[in-house]
mmCIF file of C-alpha atoms in Angstrom:
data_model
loop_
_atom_site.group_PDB
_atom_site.id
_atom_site.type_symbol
_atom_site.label_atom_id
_atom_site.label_comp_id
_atom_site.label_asym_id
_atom_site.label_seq_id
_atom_site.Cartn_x
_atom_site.Cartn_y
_atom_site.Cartn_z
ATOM 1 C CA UNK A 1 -7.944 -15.083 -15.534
ATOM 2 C CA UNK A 2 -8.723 -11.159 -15.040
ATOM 3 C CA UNK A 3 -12.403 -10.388 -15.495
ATOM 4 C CA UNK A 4 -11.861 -7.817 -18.154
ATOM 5 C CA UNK A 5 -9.383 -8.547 -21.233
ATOM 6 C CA UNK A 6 -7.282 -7.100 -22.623
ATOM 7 C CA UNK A 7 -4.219 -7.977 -25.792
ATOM 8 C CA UNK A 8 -1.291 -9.394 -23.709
ATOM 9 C CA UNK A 9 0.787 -6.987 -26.119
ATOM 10 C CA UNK A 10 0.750 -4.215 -28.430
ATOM 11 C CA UNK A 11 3.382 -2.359 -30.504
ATOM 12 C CA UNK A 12 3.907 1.276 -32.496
ATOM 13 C CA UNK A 13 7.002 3.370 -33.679
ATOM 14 C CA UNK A 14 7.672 6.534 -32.324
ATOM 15 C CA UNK A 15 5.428 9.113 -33.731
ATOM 16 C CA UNK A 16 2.629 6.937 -34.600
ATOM 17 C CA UNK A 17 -0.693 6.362 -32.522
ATOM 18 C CA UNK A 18 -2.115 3.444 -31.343
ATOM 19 C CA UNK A 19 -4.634 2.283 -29.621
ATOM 20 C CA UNK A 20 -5.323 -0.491 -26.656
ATOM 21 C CA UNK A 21 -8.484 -2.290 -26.050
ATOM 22 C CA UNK A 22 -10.035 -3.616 -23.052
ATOM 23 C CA UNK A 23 -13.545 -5.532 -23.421
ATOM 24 C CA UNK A 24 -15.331 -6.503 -19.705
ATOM 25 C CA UNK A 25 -19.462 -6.936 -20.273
ATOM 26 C CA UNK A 26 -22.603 -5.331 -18.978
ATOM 27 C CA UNK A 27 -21.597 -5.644 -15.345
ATOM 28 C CA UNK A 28 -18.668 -3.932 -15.355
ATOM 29 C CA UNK A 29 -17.450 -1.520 -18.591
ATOM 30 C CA UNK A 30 -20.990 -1.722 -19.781
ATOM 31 C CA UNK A 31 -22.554 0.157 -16.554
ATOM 32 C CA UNK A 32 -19.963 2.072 -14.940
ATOM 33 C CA UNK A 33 -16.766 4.308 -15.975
ATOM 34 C CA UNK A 34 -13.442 2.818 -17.003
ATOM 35 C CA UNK A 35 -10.196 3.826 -15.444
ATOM 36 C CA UNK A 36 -6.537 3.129 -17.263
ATOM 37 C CA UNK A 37 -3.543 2.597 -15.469
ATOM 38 C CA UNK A 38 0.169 3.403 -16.544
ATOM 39 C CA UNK A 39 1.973 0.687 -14.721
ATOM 40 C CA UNK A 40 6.278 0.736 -15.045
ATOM 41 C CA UNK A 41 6.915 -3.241 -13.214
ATOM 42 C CA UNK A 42 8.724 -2.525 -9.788
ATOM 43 C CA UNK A 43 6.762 1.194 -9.584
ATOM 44 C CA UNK A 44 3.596 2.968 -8.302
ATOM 45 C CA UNK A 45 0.733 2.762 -11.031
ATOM 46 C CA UNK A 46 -0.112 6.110 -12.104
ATOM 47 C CA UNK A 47 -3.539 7.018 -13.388
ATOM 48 C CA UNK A 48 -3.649 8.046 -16.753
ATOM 49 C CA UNK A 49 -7.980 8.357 -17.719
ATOM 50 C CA UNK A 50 -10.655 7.917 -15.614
ATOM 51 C CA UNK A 51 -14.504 8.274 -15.806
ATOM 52 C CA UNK A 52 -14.012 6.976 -19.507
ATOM 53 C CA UNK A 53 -12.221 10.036 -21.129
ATOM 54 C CA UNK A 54 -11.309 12.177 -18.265
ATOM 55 C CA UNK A 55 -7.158 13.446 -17.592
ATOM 56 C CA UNK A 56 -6.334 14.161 -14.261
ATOM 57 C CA UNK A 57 -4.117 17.433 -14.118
ATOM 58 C CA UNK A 58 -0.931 16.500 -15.490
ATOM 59 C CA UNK A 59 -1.447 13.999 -17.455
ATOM 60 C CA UNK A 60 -0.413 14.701 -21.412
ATOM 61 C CA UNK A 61 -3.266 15.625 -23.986
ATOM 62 C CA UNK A 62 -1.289 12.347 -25.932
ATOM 63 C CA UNK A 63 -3.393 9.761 -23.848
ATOM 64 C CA UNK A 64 -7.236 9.473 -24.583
ATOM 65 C CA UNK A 65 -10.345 7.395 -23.449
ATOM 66 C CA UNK A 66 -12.827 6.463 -24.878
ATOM 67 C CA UNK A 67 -15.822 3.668 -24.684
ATOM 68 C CA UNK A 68 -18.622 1.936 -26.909
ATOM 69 C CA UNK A 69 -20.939 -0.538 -24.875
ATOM 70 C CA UNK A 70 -19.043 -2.902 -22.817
ATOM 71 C CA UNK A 71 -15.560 -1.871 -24.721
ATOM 72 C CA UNK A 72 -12.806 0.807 -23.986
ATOM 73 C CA UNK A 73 -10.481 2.167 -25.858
ATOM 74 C CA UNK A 74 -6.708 3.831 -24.634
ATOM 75 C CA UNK A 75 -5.675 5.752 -27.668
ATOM 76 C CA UNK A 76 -1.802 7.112 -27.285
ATOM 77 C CA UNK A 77 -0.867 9.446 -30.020
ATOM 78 C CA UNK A 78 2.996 10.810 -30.877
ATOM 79 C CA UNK A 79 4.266 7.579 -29.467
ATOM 80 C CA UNK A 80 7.145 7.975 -27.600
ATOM 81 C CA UNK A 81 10.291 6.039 -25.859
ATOM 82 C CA UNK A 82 9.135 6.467 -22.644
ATOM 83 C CA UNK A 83 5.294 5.123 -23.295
ATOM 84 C CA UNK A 84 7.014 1.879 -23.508
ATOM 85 C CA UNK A 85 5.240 -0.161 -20.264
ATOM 86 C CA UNK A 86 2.623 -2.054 -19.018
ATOM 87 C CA UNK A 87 -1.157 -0.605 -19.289
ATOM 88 C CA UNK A 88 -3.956 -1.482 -17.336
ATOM 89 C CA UNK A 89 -7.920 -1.012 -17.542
ATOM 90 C CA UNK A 90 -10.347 -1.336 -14.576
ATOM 91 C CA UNK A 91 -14.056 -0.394 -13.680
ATOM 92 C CA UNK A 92 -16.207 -1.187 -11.054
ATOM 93 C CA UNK A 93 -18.188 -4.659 -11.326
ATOM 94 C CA UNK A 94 -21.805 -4.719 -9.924
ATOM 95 C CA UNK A 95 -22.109 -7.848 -9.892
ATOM 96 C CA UNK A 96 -18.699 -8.964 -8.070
ATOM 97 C CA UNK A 97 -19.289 -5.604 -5.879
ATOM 98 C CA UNK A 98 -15.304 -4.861 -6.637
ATOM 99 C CA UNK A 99 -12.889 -3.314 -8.719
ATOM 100 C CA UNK A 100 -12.110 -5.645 -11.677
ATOM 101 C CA UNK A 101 -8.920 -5.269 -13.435
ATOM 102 C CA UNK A 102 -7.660 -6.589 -17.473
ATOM 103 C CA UNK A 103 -4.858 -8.343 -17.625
ATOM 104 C CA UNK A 104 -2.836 -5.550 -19.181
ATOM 105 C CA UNK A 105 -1.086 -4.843 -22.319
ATOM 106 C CA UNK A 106 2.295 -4.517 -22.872
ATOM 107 C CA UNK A 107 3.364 -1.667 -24.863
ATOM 108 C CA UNK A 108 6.918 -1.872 -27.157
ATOM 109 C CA UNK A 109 7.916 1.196 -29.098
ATOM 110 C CA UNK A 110 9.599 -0.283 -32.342
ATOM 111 C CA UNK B 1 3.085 15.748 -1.229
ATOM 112 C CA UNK B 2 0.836 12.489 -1.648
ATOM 113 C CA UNK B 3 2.136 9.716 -0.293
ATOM 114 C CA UNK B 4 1.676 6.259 0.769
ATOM 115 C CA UNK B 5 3.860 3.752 2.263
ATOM 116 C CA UNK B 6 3.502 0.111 2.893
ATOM 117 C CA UNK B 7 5.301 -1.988 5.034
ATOM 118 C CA UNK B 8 4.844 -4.996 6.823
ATOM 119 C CA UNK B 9 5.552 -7.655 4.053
ATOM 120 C CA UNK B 10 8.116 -10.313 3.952
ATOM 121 C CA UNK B 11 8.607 -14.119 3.934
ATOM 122 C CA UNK B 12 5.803 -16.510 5.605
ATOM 123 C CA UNK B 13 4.905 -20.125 5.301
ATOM 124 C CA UNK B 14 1.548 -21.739 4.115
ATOM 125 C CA UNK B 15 -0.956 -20.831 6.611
ATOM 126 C CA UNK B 16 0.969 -18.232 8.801
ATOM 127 C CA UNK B 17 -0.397 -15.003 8.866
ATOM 128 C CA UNK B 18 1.388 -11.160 8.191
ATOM 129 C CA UNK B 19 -0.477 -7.511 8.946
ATOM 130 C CA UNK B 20 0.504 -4.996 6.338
ATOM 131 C CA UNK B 21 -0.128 -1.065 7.180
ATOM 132 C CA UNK B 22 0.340 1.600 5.523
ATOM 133 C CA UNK B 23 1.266 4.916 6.238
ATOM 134 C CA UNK B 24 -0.629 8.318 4.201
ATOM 135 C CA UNK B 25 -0.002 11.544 3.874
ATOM 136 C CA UNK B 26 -0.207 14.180 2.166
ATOM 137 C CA UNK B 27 -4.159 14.502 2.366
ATOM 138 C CA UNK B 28 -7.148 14.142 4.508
ATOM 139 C CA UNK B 29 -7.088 10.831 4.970
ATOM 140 C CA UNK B 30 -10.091 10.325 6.769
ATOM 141 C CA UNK B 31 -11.982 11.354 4.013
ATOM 142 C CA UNK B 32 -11.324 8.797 1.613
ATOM 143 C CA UNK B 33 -12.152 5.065 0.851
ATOM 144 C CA UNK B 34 -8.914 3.106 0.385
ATOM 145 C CA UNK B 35 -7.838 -0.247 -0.998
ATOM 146 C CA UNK B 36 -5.614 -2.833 -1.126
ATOM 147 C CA UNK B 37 -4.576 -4.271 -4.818
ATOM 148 C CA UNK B 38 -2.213 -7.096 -4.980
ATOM 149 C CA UNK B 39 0.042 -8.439 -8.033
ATOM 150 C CA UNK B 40 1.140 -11.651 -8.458
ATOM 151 C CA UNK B 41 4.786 -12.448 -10.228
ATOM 152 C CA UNK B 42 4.421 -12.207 -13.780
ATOM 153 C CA UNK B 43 0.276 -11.354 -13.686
ATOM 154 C CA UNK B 44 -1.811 -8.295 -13.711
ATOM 155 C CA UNK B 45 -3.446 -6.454 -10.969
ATOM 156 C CA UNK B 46 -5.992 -7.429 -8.969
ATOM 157 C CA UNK B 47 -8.369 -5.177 -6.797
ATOM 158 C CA UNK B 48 -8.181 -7.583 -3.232
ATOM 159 C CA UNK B 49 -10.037 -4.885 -0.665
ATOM 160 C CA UNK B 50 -11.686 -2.066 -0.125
ATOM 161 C CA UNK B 51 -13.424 0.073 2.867
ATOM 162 C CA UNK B 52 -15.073 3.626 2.974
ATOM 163 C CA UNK B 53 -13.944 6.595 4.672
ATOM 164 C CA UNK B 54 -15.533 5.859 8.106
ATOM 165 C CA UNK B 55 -15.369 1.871 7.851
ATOM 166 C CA UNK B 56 -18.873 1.091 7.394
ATOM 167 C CA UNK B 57 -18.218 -0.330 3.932
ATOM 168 C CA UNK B 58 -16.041 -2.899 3.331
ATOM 169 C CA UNK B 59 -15.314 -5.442 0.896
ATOM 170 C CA UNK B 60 -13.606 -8.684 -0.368
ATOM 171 C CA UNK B 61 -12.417 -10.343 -3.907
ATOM 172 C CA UNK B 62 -13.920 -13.676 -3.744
ATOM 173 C CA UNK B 63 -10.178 -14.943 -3.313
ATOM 174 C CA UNK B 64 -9.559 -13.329 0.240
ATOM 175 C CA UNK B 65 -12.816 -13.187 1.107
ATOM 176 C CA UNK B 66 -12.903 -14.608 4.799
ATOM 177 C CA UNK B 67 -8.855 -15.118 5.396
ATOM 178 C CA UNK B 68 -8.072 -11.488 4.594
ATOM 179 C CA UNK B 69 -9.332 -8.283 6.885
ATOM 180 C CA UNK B 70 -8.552 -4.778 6.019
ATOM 181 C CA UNK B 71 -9.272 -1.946 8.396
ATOM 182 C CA UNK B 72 -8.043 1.725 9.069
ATOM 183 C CA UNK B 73 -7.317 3.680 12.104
ATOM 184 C CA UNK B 74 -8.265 7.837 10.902
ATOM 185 C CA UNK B 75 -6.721 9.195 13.818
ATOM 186 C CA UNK B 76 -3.341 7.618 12.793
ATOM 187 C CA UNK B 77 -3.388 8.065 8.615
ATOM 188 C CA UNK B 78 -2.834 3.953 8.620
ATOM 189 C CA UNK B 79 -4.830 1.681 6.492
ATOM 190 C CA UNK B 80 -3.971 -2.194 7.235
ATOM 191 C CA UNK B 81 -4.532 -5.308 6.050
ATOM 192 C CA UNK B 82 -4.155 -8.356 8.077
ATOM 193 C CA UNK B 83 -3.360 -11.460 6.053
ATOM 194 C CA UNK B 84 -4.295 -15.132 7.721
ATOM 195 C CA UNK B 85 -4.178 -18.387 6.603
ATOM 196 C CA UNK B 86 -2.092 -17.371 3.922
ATOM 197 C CA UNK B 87 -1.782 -19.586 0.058
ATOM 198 C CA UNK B 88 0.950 -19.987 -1.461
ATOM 199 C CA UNK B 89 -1.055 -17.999 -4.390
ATOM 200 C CA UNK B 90 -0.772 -14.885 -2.124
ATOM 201 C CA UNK B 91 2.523 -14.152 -3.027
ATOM 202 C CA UNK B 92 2.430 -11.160 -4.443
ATOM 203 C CA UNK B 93 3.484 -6.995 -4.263
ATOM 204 C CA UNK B 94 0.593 -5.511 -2.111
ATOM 205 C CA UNK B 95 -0.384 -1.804 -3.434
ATOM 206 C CA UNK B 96 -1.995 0.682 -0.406
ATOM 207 C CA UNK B 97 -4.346 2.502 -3.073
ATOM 208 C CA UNK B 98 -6.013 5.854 -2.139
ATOM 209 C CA UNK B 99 -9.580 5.988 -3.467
ATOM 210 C CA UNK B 100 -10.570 9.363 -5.406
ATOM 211 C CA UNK B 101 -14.210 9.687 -3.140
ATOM 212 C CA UNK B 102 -15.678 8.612 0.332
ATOM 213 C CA UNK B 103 -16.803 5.221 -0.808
ATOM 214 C CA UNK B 104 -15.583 1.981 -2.270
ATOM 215 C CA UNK B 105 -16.801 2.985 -5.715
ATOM 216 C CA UNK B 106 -14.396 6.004 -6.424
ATOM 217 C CA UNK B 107 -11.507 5.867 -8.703
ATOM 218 C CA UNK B 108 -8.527 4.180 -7.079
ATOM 219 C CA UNK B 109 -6.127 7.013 -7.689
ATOM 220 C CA UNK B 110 -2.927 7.235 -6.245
ATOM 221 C CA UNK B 111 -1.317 4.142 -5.251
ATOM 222 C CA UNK B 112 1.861 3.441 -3.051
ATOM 223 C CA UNK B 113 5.105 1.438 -4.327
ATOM 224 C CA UNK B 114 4.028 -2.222 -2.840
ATOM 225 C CA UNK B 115 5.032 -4.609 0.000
ATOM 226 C CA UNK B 116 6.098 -7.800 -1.460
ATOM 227 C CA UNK B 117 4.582 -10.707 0.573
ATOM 228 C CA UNK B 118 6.331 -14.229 0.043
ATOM 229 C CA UNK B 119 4.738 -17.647 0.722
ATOM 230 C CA UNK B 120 6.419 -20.211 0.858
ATOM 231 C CA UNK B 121 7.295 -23.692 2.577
#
């Protein structure tokens, strides 16, 4: 049972936005910055927002964070082919004194 | 070029113990907390270690916590992680993660392909 949660799964056709949740409480996505993950099964996870809202260089302007009280928010917008994988939030727990993970969402592009 | 690469995993019975390492490069190494995140077949990910740039912070998920050490050698770009009295609920692919800062509570992010570690009788 991951300490943050997250829908197991989440769909969109191509050209449409969505958006993917992750809920934790005031220990975690309540006090400190949330990070999402990009995660293709049998690859690297690549960091896709981190410090709620914030793109590292070379990440597409499609992908956007965003975060209301001890919820996040992944918003993807022209969907595309290729966003079709698993997605991941995380944030630091004070209370465990680790890095808590959701359970991730799968993604399917109708 | 970033890059990290584990090795080290493979197939162990219930109790026996394995040492992962992992290899950096790419950056300064020694001036960044790293991490060890493990995933389970068919489950999410899950944050199992941490330690700071100079190893005087170090942490463990509650499930690890005392069978698990991780530890780093600077001078050699290696971050390892030696894995005793191992569950058959370790099995899992173990992710070297590079942490963005000099402590444990920096944004894990880079992370390595995985060494899959396989317990079982």
């Amino acid at each position: 049972q991951s300490v943050l949660t997250q829908p197991p799964s989440a769909s969109g056709t191509p050209g449409q936005r969505v958006t993917l949740s992750c809920s934790g409480d005031s220990s975690n996505v309540g006090s400190n910055p949330v990070t999402w993950y990009q995660h293709l099964p049998g690859s690297a996870p690549k960091l896709l927002i981190y410090g709620d809202n914030q793109r590292p260089s070379g990440v597409t302007g499609r992908f956007s964070g965003s975060k209301s009280g001890t919820s996040a928010s992944l918003a993807i917008s022209g969907l595309q082919s290729q966003d079709e994988t698993d997605y991941y939030c995380a944030a630091w727990d004070d209370s465990l004194n680790g890095w808590v993970f959701g359970g991730g969402t799968k993604l399917t592009v109708l | 070029e970033m890059q990290l690469v584990e090795s080290g995993g493979g197939l162990v019975q219930p109790g026996r113990s394995l040492r992962l390492s992992c290899a950096a490069s790419g950056f300064r190494f020694e001036d960044y907390a790293m991490h060890w995140v493990r995933q389970a077949p068919g489950k999410g990910l899950e944050w199992v270690s941490g330690i700071s740039w100079n190893s005087v912070k170090i942490d463990y998920a509650d499930s690890v916590k005392g069978r698990f050490t991780i530890s780093r050698d600077n001078a050699k770009n290696s971050l390892f992680l030696q894995l005793n009295s191992l569950r058959l609920e370790d099995l899992a692919l173990y992710f070297c993660v590079k942490g963005r800062s000099s402590g444990l509570y920096g944004v894990l992010d880079f992370w390595g392909q995985g060494s899959l570690v396989t317990v079982s009788s």
